[in-house]
Amino acid sequence: GAGVSQSPSNKVTEKGKDVELRCDPISGHTALYWYRQSLGQGLEFLIYFQGNSAPDKSGLPSDRFSAERTGGSVSTLTIQRTQQEDSAVYLCASSSGSYNEQFFGPGTRLTVL
Amino acid sequence: KNEVEQSPQNLTAQEGEFITINCSYSVGISALHWLQQHPGGGIVSLFMLSSGKKKHGRLIATINIQEKHSSLHITASHPRDSAVYICAGPQATSGTYKYIFGTGTRLKVLA
């Protein structure tokens, strides 16, 4: 596609359920990033992939969060046993290299009831 | 102390004014990214720079590596420039990678 796409655009779930968020980066972009923005707050870095590997997972908020990237393309962010504080917009971005300009997707708005 | 600091936090300008937003960053951040976020949340990348100056339309970004300081300038500002402007940068050391964001500058341009 022409840009970064994310699905779903909106997700409402009940506390304790697992959710999976998907990101399709721009074709050929080797670097992929996940961020989170809670309501009224700034952007928070979660994780970065170069190819299929993530050199540093320390940005993930808790061990309920995990992310993977397969085939150097699509990435999924999984949140297990969701909590209300997980409610936020989850943004994905991709770039042609880790020090190159990033292109952002539209985000997934997650609401945990 | 945040590793990326922006000023001002809020800025109101009249249409046509020249606007400057400043960003200071810490050791270990090797490139600076300027982002724009409109109400409704979409994020647009404006510039990524590691040296010198870049220009796109009415927007100009400069960076001083020695002083670890970058500025975003908007010439002939317009109400459609109203948005939150964010500077950010990658901080990578052996085995670690983080992307550090400033707190953002909320700009309102009045007609």
CSV table of N, CA, C and O in Angstrom, one decimal, chain A residues 33 48 97-102, chain B residues 3-4 23-34 47-52 54 62-70 87-94 96-100:
chain,number,residue,atom,x,y,z
A,33,TYR,N,8.1,0.6,14.2
A,33,TYR,CA,8.0,1.1,15.5
A,33,TYR,C,6.6,1.1,16.1
A,33,TYR,O,5.7,1.3,15.3
A,48,TYR,N,10.9,-1.2,18.9
A,48,TYR,CA,11.4,-1.0,17.5
A,48,TYR,C,11.9,-2.3,17.0
A,48,TYR,O,12.5,-3.1,17.7
A,97,GLY,N,15.1,3.1,7.4
A,97,GLY,CA,16.3,2.8,8.3
A,97,GLY,C,16.0,3.5,9.6
A,97,GLY,O,15.2,4.3,9.8
A,98,SER,N,16.8,3.0,10.7
A,98,SER,CA,16.4,3.4,12.0
A,98,SER,C,16.7,4.9,12.3
A,98,SER,O,16.3,5.5,13.3
A,99,TYR,N,17.5,5.6,11.4
A,99,TYR,CA,17.7,7.0,11.5
A,99,TYR,C,17.1,7.8,10.4
A,99,TYR,O,17.4,8.9,10.2
A,100,ASN,N,16.2,7.2,9.7
A,100,ASN,CA,15.5,7.9,8.6
A,100,ASN,C,14.1,8.3,9.1
A,100,ASN,O,13.5,7.8,10.1
A,101,GLU,N,13.5,9.1,8.3
A,101,GLU,CA,12.2,9.7,8.6
A,101,GLU,C,11.1,8.5,8.7
A,101,GLU,O,11.1,7.6,8.0
A,102,GLN,N,10.3,8.7,9.7
A,102,GLN,CA,9.3,7.7,10.0
A,102,GLN,C,7.9,8.2,9.4
A,102,GLN,O,7.6,9.3,9.4
B,3,GLU,N,14.9,13.9,28.5
B,3,GLU,CA,16.1,13.9,27.6
B,3,GLU,C,15.9,14.8,26.3
B,3,GLU,O,16.8,15.0,25.6
B,4,VAL,N,14.6,15.1,26.1
B,4,VAL,CA,14.3,16.0,25.0
B,4,VAL,C,13.3,17.0,25.6
B,4,VAL,O,12.3,16.7,26.1
B,23,CYS,N,14.0,23.0,20.6
B,23,CYS,CA,14.1,21.7,21.2
B,23,CYS,C,15.6,21.5,21.6
B,23,CYS,O,16.5,21.7,20.8
B,24,SER,N,15.8,21.1,22.8
B,24,SER,CA,17.1,20.7,23.3
B,24,SER,C,17.1,19.2,23.7
B,24,SER,O,16.1,18.7,24.2
B,25,TYR,N,18.2,18.6,23.4
B,25,TYR,CA,18.3,17.1,23.6
B,25,TYR,C,19.6,16.7,24.2
B,25,TYR,O,20.5,17.5,24.3
B,26,SER,N,19.6,15.5,24.8
B,26,SER,CA,20.7,15.1,25.6
B,26,SER,C,21.7,14.3,24.7
B,26,SER,O,21.4,13.9,23.6
B,27,VAL,N,22.8,14.0,25.4
B,27,VAL,CA,23.8,13.1,24.7
B,27,VAL,C,23.2,11.8,24.4
B,27,VAL,O,22.4,11.2,25.1
B,28,GLY,N,23.6,11.3,23.3
B,28,GLY,CA,23.2,9.9,22.8
B,28,GLY,C,22.1,10.0,21.8
B,28,GLY,O,21.8,9.0,21.2
B,29,ILE,N,21.5,11.2,21.6
B,29,ILE,CA,20.5,11.3,20.6
B,29,ILE,C,21.2,11.9,19.4
B,29,ILE,O,21.8,13.0,19.4
B,30,SER,N,21.2,11.2,18.3
B,30,SER,CA,22.0,11.5,17.1
B,30,SER,C,21.3,12.1,16.0
B,30,SER,O,21.9,12.6,15.0
B,31,ALA,N,20.0,12.2,16.0
B,31,ALA,CA,19.2,12.8,14.9
B,31,ALA,C,17.9,13.3,15.5
B,31,ALA,O,17.4,12.8,16.5
B,32,LEU,N,17.4,14.3,14.9
B,32,LEU,CA,16.1,14.9,15.5
B,32,LEU,C,15.0,14.9,14.5
B,32,LEU,O,15.2,15.1,13.3
B,33,HIS,N,13.9,14.5,15.0
B,33,HIS,CA,12.7,14.3,14.2
B,33,HIS,C,11.7,15.4,14.6
B,33,HIS,O,11.4,15.5,15.8
B,34,TRP,N,11.1,16.1,13.7
B,34,TRP,CA,10.0,17.0,14.0
B,34,TRP,C,8.7,16.4,13.4
B,34,TRP,O,8.6,16.0,12.3
B,47,PHE,N,10.3,16.8,9.4
B,47,PHE,CA,11.7,16.7,9.1
B,47,PHE,C,12.4,15.7,9.9
B,47,PHE,O,12.0,15.4,11.1
B,48,MET,N,13.4,15.1,9.4
B,48,MET,CA,14.4,14.3,10.1
B,48,MET,C,15.7,14.9,9.8
B,48,MET,O,16.1,14.9,8.6
B,49,LEU,N,16.5,15.4,10.8
B,49,LEU,CA,17.8,15.9,10.4
B,49,LEU,C,18.8,15.6,11.5
B,49,LEU,O,18.5,15.5,12.6
B,50,SER,N,20.0,15.5,11.0
B,50,SER,CA,21.2,15.2,11.9
B,50,SER,C,22.2,16.3,11.7
B,50,SER,O,23.2,16.3,12.5
B,51,SER,N,22.0,17.2,10.8
B,51,SER,CA,23.0,18.3,10.6
B,51,SER,C,22.3,19.4,9.8
B,51,SER,O,21.4,19.1,9.0
B,52,GLY,N,22.8,20.6,10.0
B,52,GLY,CA,22.4,21.7,9.1
B,52,GLY,C,21.0,22.1,9.1
B,52,GLY,O,20.4,22.4,10.2
B,54,LYS,N,17.0,22.2,6.9
B,54,LYS,CA,16.1,21.7,5.9
B,54,LYS,C,14.9,22.6,5.8
B,54,LYS,O,14.5,23.2,6.8
B,62,THR,N,16.3,23.6,11.7
B,62,THR,CA,17.8,23.7,11.8
B,62,THR,C,18.2,22.9,13.0
B,62,THR,O,17.4,22.6,14.0
B,63,ILE,N,19.5,22.5,13.0
B,63,ILE,CA,20.0,21.7,14.1
B,63,ILE,C,21.5,22.1,14.3
B,63,ILE,O,22.2,22.3,13.4
B,64,ASN,N,21.8,22.2,15.6
B,64,ASN,CA,23.2,22.5,16.0
B,64,ASN,C,23.7,21.3,16.8
B,64,ASN,O,23.3,21.2,18.0
B,65,ILE,N,24.5,20.5,16.2
B,65,ILE,CA,25.0,19.3,16.8
B,65,ILE,C,25.8,19.6,18.1
B,65,ILE,O,25.6,18.9,19.1
B,66,GLN,N,26.6,20.6,18.0
B,66,GLN,CA,27.5,20.9,19.2
B,66,GLN,C,26.7,21.3,20.4
B,66,GLN,O,27.0,21.0,21.5
B,67,GLU,N,25.7,22.1,20.1
B,67,GLU,CA,24.9,22.7,21.2
B,67,GLU,C,23.7,21.7,21.5
B,67,GLU,O,23.0,22.0,22.5
B,68,LYS,N,23.5,20.7,20.7
B,68,LYS,CA,22.4,19.8,20.9
B,68,LYS,C,21.1,20.5,21.0
B,68,LYS,O,20.3,20.4,22.0
B,69,HIS,N,20.8,21.3,20.0
B,69,HIS,CA,19.7,22.2,19.9
B,69,HIS,C,19.1,22.2,18.5
B,69,HIS,O,19.9,22.2,17.5
B,70,SER,N,17.8,22.1,18.4
B,70,SER,CA,17.2,22.2,17.1
B,70,SER,C,16.0,23.2,17.2
B,70,SER,O,15.4,23.4,18.2
B,87,CYS,N,9.2,17.3,18.9
B,87,CYS,CA,10.5,16.8,18.5
B,87,CYS,C,10.8,15.5,19.2
B,87,CYS,O,10.4,15.3,20.3
B,88,ALA,N,11.6,14.7,18.5
B,88,ALA,CA,11.9,13.4,19.1
B,88,ALA,C,13.2,12.9,18.4
B,88,ALA,O,13.6,13.4,17.4
B,89,GLY,N,13.8,11.9,19.1
B,89,GLY,CA,15.0,11.4,18.5
B,89,GLY,C,15.4,10.0,19.0
B,89,GLY,O,15.0,9.6,20.1
B,90,PRO,N,16.1,9.2,18.2
B,90,PRO,CA,16.5,7.9,18.6
B,90,PRO,C,17.7,7.9,19.5
B,90,PRO,O,18.7,8.7,19.3
B,91,GLN,N,17.7,7.1,20.5
B,91,GLN,CA,18.8,7.0,21.5
B,91,GLN,C,19.2,5.6,21.5
B,91,GLN,O,18.5,4.7,22.0
B,92,ALA,N,20.3,5.3,20.8
B,92,ALA,CA,20.8,3.9,20.7
B,92,ALA,C,22.1,3.7,21.3
B,92,ALA,O,23.1,4.5,21.1
B,93,THR,N,22.3,2.7,22.2
B,93,THR,CA,23.6,2.3,22.7
B,93,THR,C,23.7,0.8,22.5
B,93,THR,O,22.7,0.2,21.9
B,94,SER,N,24.7,0.2,22.9
B,94,SER,CA,24.9,-1.2,22.6
B,94,SER,C,23.8,-2.0,23.2
B,94,SER,O,23.6,-2.0,24.4
B,96,THR,N,20.6,-1.5,23.2
B,96,THR,CA,19.4,-0.8,23.5
B,96,THR,C,19.0,0.2,22.4
B,96,THR,O,19.8,0.7,21.7
B,97,TYR,N,17.7,0.4,22.3
B,97,TYR,CA,17.2,1.4,21.4
B,97,TYR,C,15.9,2.0,22.0
B,97,TYR,O,15.0,1.3,22.4
B,98,LYS,N,15.9,3.3,22.1
B,98,LYS,CA,14.7,4.0,22.5
B,98,LYS,C,14.4,5.2,21.6
B,98,LYS,O,15.4,5.7,21.0
B,99,TYR,N,13.2,5.6,21.6
B,99,TYR,CA,12.8,6.8,20.8
B,99,TYR,C,12.3,7.8,21.9
B,99,TYR,O,11.3,7.5,22.5
B,100,ILE,N,12.9,8.9,22.0
B,100,ILE,CA,12.6,9.8,23.1
B,100,ILE,C,11.8,11.0,22.5
B,100,ILE,O,12.3,11.6,21.6
